[in-house]
Coordinates of C-alpha atoms in Angstrom, one line a residue:
Chain A
M248 CA -18.7 -30.1 -13.4
A249 CA -21.9 -28.3 -13.9
E250 CA -22.3 -29.1 -17.6
I251 CA -20.9 -31.6 -20.0
A252 CA -20.7 -30.6 -23.6
T253 CA -22.5 -33.0 -25.9
Q254 CA -22.6 -31.0 -29.1
V255 CA -22.6 -32.9 -32.3
E256 CA -19.9 -31.7 -34.8
Q257 CA -21.4 -30.6 -38.1
E258 CA -19.9 -29.9 -41.4
K259 CA -19.5 -26.4 -42.9
E260 CA -20.3 -24.1 -40.0
P261 CA -19.7 -20.4 -40.0
F262 CA -16.4 -19.2 -38.5
F263 CA -18.2 -17.2 -35.8
G264 CA -21.8 -18.3 -35.8
K265 CA -24.6 -18.6 -33.3
K266 CA -22.9 -21.4 -31.3
E267 CA -19.7 -19.4 -30.9
R268 CA -21.7 -16.3 -29.8
K269 CA -23.5 -18.5 -27.3
L270 CA -20.2 -19.9 -26.0
L271 CA -19.0 -16.3 -25.5
T272 CA -22.1 -14.9 -23.8
D273 CA -23.4 -17.8 -21.8
P274 CA -20.6 -17.6 -19.2
L275 CA -21.4 -13.9 -18.7
S276 CA -24.8 -14.7 -17.3
D277 CA -26.6 -18.0 -17.3
N278 CA -23.5 -20.1 -17.0
N279 CA -21.2 -17.8 -15.1
P280 CA -18.2 -19.7 -13.7
I281 CA -18.3 -18.0 -10.4
T282 CA -22.0 -17.4 -9.6
V283 CA -23.5 -20.5 -11.3
Q284 CA -20.7 -23.1 -11.7
V285 CA -19.2 -21.8 -8.4
L286 CA -15.6 -22.3 -9.6
G287 CA -12.6 -20.0 -8.8
I288 CA -14.1 -18.7 -5.6
C289 CA -10.7 -18.7 -3.8
S290 CA -9.0 -16.1 -6.0
A291 CA -12.3 -14.1 -6.2
L292 CA -12.1 -13.6 -2.5
A293 CA -8.4 -12.7 -2.5
V294 CA -7.7 -10.3 -5.4
T295 CA -10.9 -8.2 -5.3
T296 CA -9.7 -5.4 -2.9
L297 CA -8.8 -3.0 -5.8
V298 CA -10.3 -2.7 -9.3
N299 CA -6.9 -2.4 -11.0
K300 CA -5.7 -5.7 -9.4
A301 CA -8.9 -7.5 -10.3
F302 CA -8.6 -6.2 -13.9
V303 CA -5.0 -7.6 -14.3
M304 CA -6.1 -10.9 -12.7
A305 CA -9.1 -11.1 -15.1
I306 CA -6.9 -10.6 -18.1
A307 CA -4.4 -13.2 -16.9
V308 CA -7.1 -15.8 -16.2
T309 CA -8.8 -15.1 -19.6
F310 CA -5.5 -15.6 -21.4
V311 CA -4.8 -18.8 -19.5
T312 CA -8.3 -20.3 -20.0
A313 CA -8.4 -19.4 -23.7
M314 CA -4.9 -20.6 -24.6
S315 CA -5.0 -23.7 -22.5
N316 CA -8.4 -24.7 -23.9
F317 CA -7.0 -24.2 -27.4
A318 CA -3.8 -26.1 -26.7
V319 CA -5.5 -29.0 -24.9
S320 CA -8.2 -29.3 -27.6
F321 CA -5.5 -29.3 -30.2
L322 CA -3.6 -32.1 -28.5
R323 CA -6.6 -34.1 -27.4
K324 CA -6.4 -36.8 -30.0
G325 CA -2.7 -37.7 -29.5
M326 CA -2.8 -37.2 -25.8
P327 CA -2.2 -40.5 -23.9
K328 CA -5.4 -41.2 -21.8
Q329 CA -3.3 -42.5 -18.9
I330 CA -1.6 -39.2 -18.2
R331 CA -4.4 -36.9 -19.4
M332 CA -4.5 -34.7 -16.3
I333 CA -0.7 -34.4 -16.1
V334 CA -0.5 -33.2 -19.7
Q335 CA -3.3 -30.6 -19.0
L336 CA -1.5 -29.5 -15.8
V337 CA 1.8 -29.0 -17.7
V338 CA 0.0 -26.9 -20.4
V339 CA -1.7 -24.7 -17.7
A340 CA 1.5 -24.4 -15.6
F341 CA 3.5 -23.4 -18.7
L342 CA 1.0 -20.7 -19.6
V343 CA 0.8 -19.3 -16.1
T344 CA 4.6 -19.1 -15.8
L345 CA 4.7 -17.2 -19.1
V346 CA 2.0 -14.8 -17.8
E347 CA 3.9 -14.2 -14.6
L348 CA 7.2 -13.6 -16.4
A349 CA 5.5 -11.2 -18.8
L350 CA 3.8 -9.3 -15.9
K351 CA 7.1 -9.1 -14.0
A352 CA 8.6 -7.4 -17.0
A353 CA 5.7 -5.1 -17.8
N354 CA 4.5 -3.9 -14.4
Y355 CA 6.7 -4.8 -11.4
P356 CA 4.7 -3.2 -8.6
I357 CA 1.5 -5.0 -9.7
W358 CA 3.5 -8.3 -10.1
K359 CA 4.8 -7.8 -6.6
E360 CA 1.3 -7.6 -5.2
L361 CA -0.3 -10.3 -7.4
S362 CA 2.6 -12.8 -7.7
V363 CA 1.2 -15.4 -5.3
Y364 CA -2.3 -15.3 -6.9
I365 CA -0.9 -15.4 -10.5
G366 CA 0.9 -18.6 -9.5
L367 CA -2.4 -19.9 -8.1
I368 CA -4.2 -19.6 -11.4
I369 CA -2.7 -23.1 -12.0
T370 CA -5.0 -24.4 -9.4
N371 CA -8.0 -22.2 -10.4
C372 CA -10.8 -24.6 -10.8
I373 CA -12.2 -22.7 -13.8
V374 CA -9.2 -23.6 -16.0
M375 CA -9.1 -27.3 -15.2
G376 CA -12.9 -27.4 -15.2
R377 CA -13.2 -26.0 -18.8
L378 CA -10.4 -28.3 -20.0
E379 CA -12.2 -31.4 -18.8
A380 CA -15.7 -30.3 -19.6
Y381 CA -15.2 -28.7 -22.9
A382 CA -11.7 -28.7 -24.5
M383 CA -11.4 -32.5 -24.3
A384 CA -14.5 -33.0 -26.5
N385 CA -14.5 -30.0 -28.9
K386 CA -12.5 -28.5 -31.7
P387 CA -9.7 -26.0 -31.0
W388 CA -11.4 -22.8 -32.2
R389 CA -14.6 -23.4 -30.2
S390 CA -12.6 -24.3 -27.2
F391 CA -10.7 -21.1 -27.5
V392 CA -13.9 -19.1 -27.7
D393 CA -15.3 -21.0 -24.7
G394 CA -12.1 -20.2 -22.8
I395 CA -12.4 -16.5 -23.6
G396 CA -16.1 -16.5 -22.5
N397 CA -15.4 -18.2 -19.2
G398 CA -12.4 -15.9 -18.5
L399 CA -14.6 -12.9 -19.1
G400 CA -17.4 -14.3 -17.0
Y401 CA -14.9 -14.7 -14.2
G402 CA -13.5 -11.2 -14.8
V403 CA -16.9 -9.4 -14.8
I404 CA -17.8 -10.8 -11.4
L405 CA -14.3 -10.0 -10.1
I406 CA -14.5 -6.4 -11.3
I407 CA -18.0 -5.9 -9.9
V408 CA -16.9 -7.2 -6.5
A409 CA -13.7 -5.2 -6.5
A410 CA -15.6 -2.0 -7.4
F411 CA -17.8 -2.4 -4.4
R412 CA -14.9 -3.3 -2.1
E413 CA -12.7 -0.5 -3.2
L414 CA -15.4 2.2 -3.2
F415 CA -16.7 1.4 0.3
G416 CA -13.5 0.1 1.8
K417 CA -11.0 2.7 0.5
G418 CA -13.1 5.5 -0.9
S419 CA -11.6 5.2 -4.4
L420 CA -12.4 3.5 -7.7
A421 CA -9.6 2.1 -9.9
G422 CA -7.1 4.3 -8.0
F423 CA -9.2 7.5 -8.5
Q424 CA -9.7 8.9 -5.0
I425 CA -13.4 9.8 -4.4
I426 CA -14.2 10.1 -0.7
G427 CA -11.9 10.2 2.3
N428 CA -10.4 12.4 5.1
T429 CA -7.6 14.1 3.3
P430 CA -7.6 16.9 0.6
D431 CA -6.4 14.4 -2.0
Y432 CA -9.9 13.0 -2.3
L433 CA -12.7 14.4 -4.5
I434 CA -15.0 14.7 -1.4
D435 CA -12.9 15.7 1.6
T436 CA -14.9 14.6 4.6
T437 CA -13.1 16.9 7.0
K438 CA -14.3 19.9 5.0
N439 CA -17.6 18.8 3.4
S440 CA -20.2 19.1 6.1
F441 CA -22.7 17.0 4.2
F442 CA -20.4 13.9 4.3
S443 CA -18.8 14.6 7.6
W444 CA -20.4 11.4 9.0
Y445 CA -18.6 9.2 6.4
M446 CA -16.1 6.5 7.5
P447 CA -14.6 3.9 5.2
N448 CA -16.0 0.4 5.9
N449 CA -13.0 -1.6 7.1
M450 CA -14.9 -4.9 6.7
M451 CA -14.9 -4.4 2.9
V452 CA -11.2 -4.7 2.8
I453 CA -11.1 -8.2 4.4
P454 CA -11.9 -11.3 2.3
A455 CA -15.2 -12.0 4.2
A456 CA -16.7 -9.0 2.4
A457 CA -16.1 -10.6 -0.9
L458 CA -17.9 -13.7 0.3
F459 CA -21.0 -11.6 1.2
L460 CA -20.9 -9.7 -2.1
I461 CA -20.6 -12.8 -4.2
G462 CA -23.4 -14.4 -2.2
S463 CA -25.6 -11.3 -2.8
I464 CA -24.8 -11.5 -6.6
I465 CA -25.8 -15.2 -6.7
W466 CA -29.0 -14.4 -4.7
I467 CA -30.0 -11.5 -7.1
Q468 CA -29.1 -13.5 -10.2
R469 CA -31.2 -16.5 -9.1
S470 CA -34.2 -14.5 -8.0
K471 CA -34.3 -12.9 -11.5
N472 CA -33.7 -16.1 -13.4
Q473 CA -35.8 -19.1 -12.4
N474 CA -33.9 -21.5 -14.8
L475 CA -30.9 -21.3 -12.4
V476 CA -32.8 -22.3 -9.3
D477 CA -32.4 -26.1 -9.8
V478 CA -28.8 -26.1 -11.0
S479 CA -27.1 -26.8 -7.7
Chain B
M89 CA -5.2 -47.0 -24.4
H90 CA -1.7 -46.0 -25.6
S91 CA 1.3 -48.2 -25.1
N92 CA 3.8 -47.5 -22.4
K93 CA 6.4 -46.6 -25.0
Y94 CA 4.2 -44.0 -26.5
V95 CA 3.4 -42.5 -23.1
T96 CA 7.1 -42.3 -22.2
V97 CA 8.2 -40.7 -25.4
Y98 CA 5.2 -38.3 -25.2
T99 CA 6.2 -37.2 -21.7
V100 CA 9.9 -36.8 -22.5
I101 CA 9.2 -34.6 -25.6
M102 CA 6.6 -32.6 -23.7
T103 CA 8.9 -31.9 -20.8
L104 CA 11.8 -31.0 -23.1
V105 CA 9.7 -28.5 -25.2
V106 CA 8.2 -26.8 -22.1
S107 CA 11.5 -26.5 -20.2
V108 CA 13.5 -25.2 -23.2
V109 CA 10.9 -22.5 -24.0
L110 CA 10.6 -21.4 -20.4
A111 CA 14.4 -21.3 -20.0
V112 CA 14.7 -19.1 -23.1
V113 CA 12.0 -16.7 -21.9
V114 CA 13.4 -16.5 -18.4
S115 CA 16.9 -15.7 -19.5
G116 CA 15.6 -13.3 -22.2
L117 CA 13.6 -11.3 -19.7
K118 CA 16.1 -11.4 -16.9
P119 CA 17.7 -8.0 -17.6
I120 CA 14.3 -6.3 -17.6
H121 CA 13.3 -8.1 -14.4
D122 CA 16.5 -7.0 -12.6
D123 CA 16.1 -3.4 -13.7
N124 CA 12.5 -3.4 -12.5
A125 CA 13.5 -4.9 -9.2
A126 CA 16.3 -2.2 -8.7
V127 CA 13.9 0.7 -9.5
Y128 CA 11.3 -0.8 -7.1
K129 CA 13.8 -1.1 -4.3
K130 CA 15.0 2.5 -4.8
R131 CA 11.5 3.8 -4.8
E132 CA 10.8 2.0 -1.5
I133 CA 13.9 3.6 0.1
L134 CA 13.1 7.1 -1.3
K135 CA 9.6 6.9 0.1
A136 CA 11.0 7.6 3.6
V137 CA 12.2 11.1 2.4
K138 CA 9.4 11.8 -0.1
G139 CA 8.7 15.1 1.5
Y140 CA 12.2 16.3 0.7
L141 CA 12.6 15.1 -2.9
G142 CA 11.4 18.3 -4.5
S143 CA 8.9 16.4 -6.8
D144 CA 6.2 13.8 -6.4
L145 CA 7.8 10.3 -6.1
D146 CA 4.8 8.6 -7.7
K147 CA 5.0 10.8 -10.7
M148 CA 8.7 10.4 -11.2
S149 CA 9.8 8.2 -14.1
D150 CA 12.1 5.2 -13.5
K151 CA 15.0 7.1 -15.1
E152 CA 14.5 10.1 -12.8
V153 CA 14.5 7.8 -9.8
L154 CA 17.7 6.2 -10.8
D155 CA 19.3 9.5 -11.6
L156 CA 18.3 11.0 -8.3
F157 CA 19.6 7.9 -6.5
D158 CA 23.0 8.1 -8.3
K159 CA 23.4 11.9 -7.9
N160 CA 22.2 12.6 -4.4
I161 CA 22.7 9.4 -2.4
K162 CA 25.9 8.1 -0.9
Q163 CA 25.9 4.5 0.1
V164 CA 27.7 2.9 3.0
V165 CA 27.6 -0.6 4.3
I166 CA 28.4 -1.1 8.0
D167 CA 29.1 -4.2 10.0
A168 CA 27.5 -5.3 13.3
N169 CA 29.9 -3.0 15.3
G170 CA 29.0 0.0 13.2
K171 CA 32.3 0.1 11.3
P172 CA 32.1 0.9 7.5
V173 CA 32.8 -2.1 5.3
E174 CA 34.9 -1.5 2.2
G175 CA 34.0 -2.8 -1.3
E176 CA 30.2 -3.4 -0.8
K177 CA 27.4 -1.4 -2.1
A178 CA 24.4 -0.7 0.1
E179 CA 21.9 -1.1 -2.7
D180 CA 23.1 -4.7 -3.3
L181 CA 22.6 -5.7 0.3
D182 CA 19.6 -8.0 0.8
M183 CA 18.3 -7.7 4.3
A184 CA 16.5 -11.0 4.1
Q185 CA 19.8 -12.8 3.3
E186 CA 21.7 -10.9 6.1
E187 CA 19.1 -12.2 8.6
K188 CA 20.2 -15.8 8.0
K189 CA 23.7 -15.0 9.1
P190 CA 24.9 -15.0 12.8
L191 CA 24.3 -11.6 14.5
A192 CA 28.0 -10.7 14.5
D193 CA 28.5 -11.3 10.8
R194 CA 25.5 -9.2 9.5
H195 CA 26.0 -6.1 7.4
Y196 CA 23.6 -3.2 7.3
P197 CA 23.0 -0.5 4.7
V198 CA 23.1 3.3 5.3
F199 CA 22.0 5.7 2.5
T200 CA 22.9 9.3 3.0
F201 CA 20.6 11.6 1.1
E202 CA 21.9 15.1 0.4
S203 CA 19.4 17.7 -0.6
D204 CA 19.1 21.5 -0.4
K205 CA 16.9 20.9 2.7
G206 CA 19.6 19.1 4.6
T207 CA 21.3 15.8 4.9
F208 CA 19.3 12.7 5.8
Y209 CA 20.5 9.2 6.9
L210 CA 18.3 6.4 5.7
V211 CA 18.6 3.1 7.5
S212 CA 16.9 -0.3 6.9
I213 CA 15.2 -2.2 9.6
R214 CA 13.5 -5.6 9.6
G215 CA 11.3 -7.5 12.1
N216 CA 8.3 -9.8 12.5
G217 CA 4.7 -8.9 12.0
L218 CA 1.7 -11.1 12.7
W219 CA 2.0 -13.5 9.8
D220 CA 5.4 -12.9 8.2
K221 CA 8.3 -10.4 8.0
I222 CA 7.9 -6.7 8.1
W223 CA 10.5 -4.1 7.2
G224 CA 11.0 -0.4 7.0
T225 CA 13.2 2.5 6.0
I226 CA 13.7 5.2 8.6
A227 CA 15.2 8.6 7.6
L228 CA 16.9 10.5 10.4
K229 CA 18.0 14.2 10.3
D230 CA 21.6 15.0 10.7
D231 CA 21.2 15.5 14.5
F232 CA 20.8 11.6 14.5
N233 CA 17.8 12.1 16.7
T234 CA 14.8 13.5 14.8
I235 CA 12.9 11.2 12.3
A236 CA 12.4 12.9 9.0
G237 CA 10.2 10.2 7.5
A238 CA 9.5 6.5 7.5
S239 CA 8.2 3.9 5.1
F240 CA 7.1 0.3 5.9
G241 CA 6.6 -2.9 3.9
H242 CA 5.4 -6.3 4.7
V243 CA 4.9 -9.8 3.1
G244 CA 1.5 -10.8 4.2
E245 CA -0.1 -8.8 7.0
T246 CA -3.9 -8.7 7.1
P247 CA -5.4 -6.3 4.5
G248 CA -7.2 -3.4 6.3
L249 CA -5.5 -4.2 9.6
G250 CA -1.8 -4.9 9.8
A251 CA -1.3 -4.1 6.1
E252 CA -2.2 -0.5 6.9
I253 CA 1.4 0.1 8.0
S254 CA 2.2 0.4 4.3
D255 CA -1.2 0.9 2.6
N256 CA -2.3 3.8 4.7
P257 CA 0.0 6.8 4.3
A258 CA -1.2 8.3 7.6
F259 CA 0.6 5.6 9.6
P260 CA 4.2 6.3 8.5
K261 CA 3.4 10.0 8.5
Q262 CA 3.0 9.9 12.3
F263 CA 6.7 9.2 12.7
E264 CA 7.8 12.5 11.2
G265 CA 9.3 14.7 13.8
K266 CA 9.5 12.0 16.5
T267 CA 12.8 11.7 18.4
I268 CA 14.7 8.5 19.3
N269 CA 16.7 9.9 22.2
E270 CA 15.6 11.3 25.5
D271 CA 18.1 13.3 27.5
G272 CA 20.9 11.7 25.5
K273 CA 19.7 8.2 26.1
Y274 CA 18.3 6.0 23.3
V275 CA 14.6 5.3 23.8
S276 CA 13.4 4.5 20.2
V277 CA 9.8 5.2 19.1
A278 CA 7.0 3.0 20.3
V279 CA 3.6 2.3 18.6
V280 CA 1.1 2.4 21.5
K281 CA -2.6 1.7 21.9
G282 CA -5.1 3.9 23.6
G283 CA -3.6 7.4 23.9
I284 CA -0.2 8.8 23.5
K285 CA 1.5 9.7 26.8
K286 CA 4.9 10.8 25.5
P287 CA 4.2 12.6 22.2
A288 CA 7.9 12.9 21.3
H289 CA 8.5 9.1 21.3
Q290 CA 5.1 7.5 20.6
V291 CA 2.7 7.1 17.7
D292 CA -0.8 5.7 17.6
A293 CA -1.3 2.0 16.8
I294 CA -3.6 0.7 14.2
T295 CA -7.0 -0.5 15.5
G296 CA -7.3 -4.2 15.4
A297 CA -3.6 -4.8 14.5
T298 CA -2.1 -5.3 17.9
I299 CA 0.6 -7.8 17.0
T300 CA 1.7 -6.0 13.9
S301 CA 1.9 -2.8 16.0
K302 CA 4.0 -4.5 18.6
G303 CA 6.2 -5.9 15.8
V304 CA 6.8 -2.4 14.5
T305 CA 7.8 -1.2 18.0
E306 CA 10.2 -4.1 18.5
M307 CA 11.6 -3.7 15.0
L308 CA 12.3 0.0 15.5
D309 CA 13.9 -0.5 19.0
R310 CA 16.2 -3.4 17.9
G311 CA 16.7 -2.1 14.3
L312 CA 17.8 1.5 15.1
R313 CA 20.0 0.4 18.0
I314 CA 22.3 -1.4 15.5
Y315 CA 23.1 1.9 13.8
L316 CA 23.8 3.9 16.9
P317 CA 27.6 3.2 17.1
Y318 CA 27.9 4.3 13.4
F319 CA 26.0 7.6 14.2
E320 CA 28.3 8.2 17.1
S321 CA 31.3 7.8 14.9
L322 CA 29.8 10.3 12.4
K323 CA 29.1 12.9 15.1
K324 CA 32.8 13.2 15.9

């Protein structure tokens, strides 16, 4: 785990103060679960071909991290230490199953495409990582905020990568067709002479492209922020 | 450290609570899940004749899909010899389950779509891709020779390569107008690499997806052959 929470609990703190704000914004940049903690890479490679898919995945992961952080933090005092990990796993698996059932009822075609990866949220390192690193040592409300923050940090990277892959691999963005070789697209490369050279990049569709993109994001982020250079 | 008794009681209560809640949610949502699955399956079948529906399939609501299916589609289940089977509905047939039975016991669905543009016979086929199963619906015109449309699906072909059989609408579109017979003999339609020699019976393969393309060829040849005796009986 990249960080271990060592905050001292204080009396009478505001409901949503500086610390909560930091918990929410830190994972978006300086402590991003994907680019800095390097957790949850597996699903980031798999579900980033389309923005819509990445968006649903981001919501699902945010829900699971937030709710499992909250539940585990709530249960942390009565939880038998011998079976700590098993209890955490049950909580996570329970929430993930709920998410999957809800998605199957709400949007069947998206469920059909994502079902394997939704199930794999159980093994997403971000969820377990936050439970062990944060929820086991902090109060429920803060753990909940921490879960939201980390879920969003994951989601932001997922959507950035998906936007690149969908735009250059399929010529569309969130299902809106922008450039391609049929009249359905905004720029029809068969008619528009300025873009007649354009071909979709098939490499963007395979998972390797996501690896390069995430690598580039990590590179750019570290070159801008010297504090991160010594982290790993 | 907690005592063994505490741990045991904790585990039992936790397991009970979680399983009861999940059981309630699953049974509560089951009707919605079943409805969604039925609509999804019908959309997949109708995709093969989407040019003849009169409206855009993607823009049709779930209710419109079900209505169209009820009104314009006749369902027949045939056995391995091409004889119609009484008392079974084609939409309830699960090709994945049929595949586990011995060849002679398998049943196959035929959907007859009647529209003002003619009658179409939609048949289901199933085969192997590179990683897992692939399947398709082929719509034949009433000469039982010309393909009016096709749609394909797969479990886990490589995105951008094999998965293009369903992701890229240009691939199934190639099948429109192809014929499965030559001089009265069944020849099926083949997916070929590097130039089409017989335009009536061949379509272009997907670059980089050799095994998936071969799988589609094999699936078409074997899959359509099963329906030939039934088509013969309809011609009479």
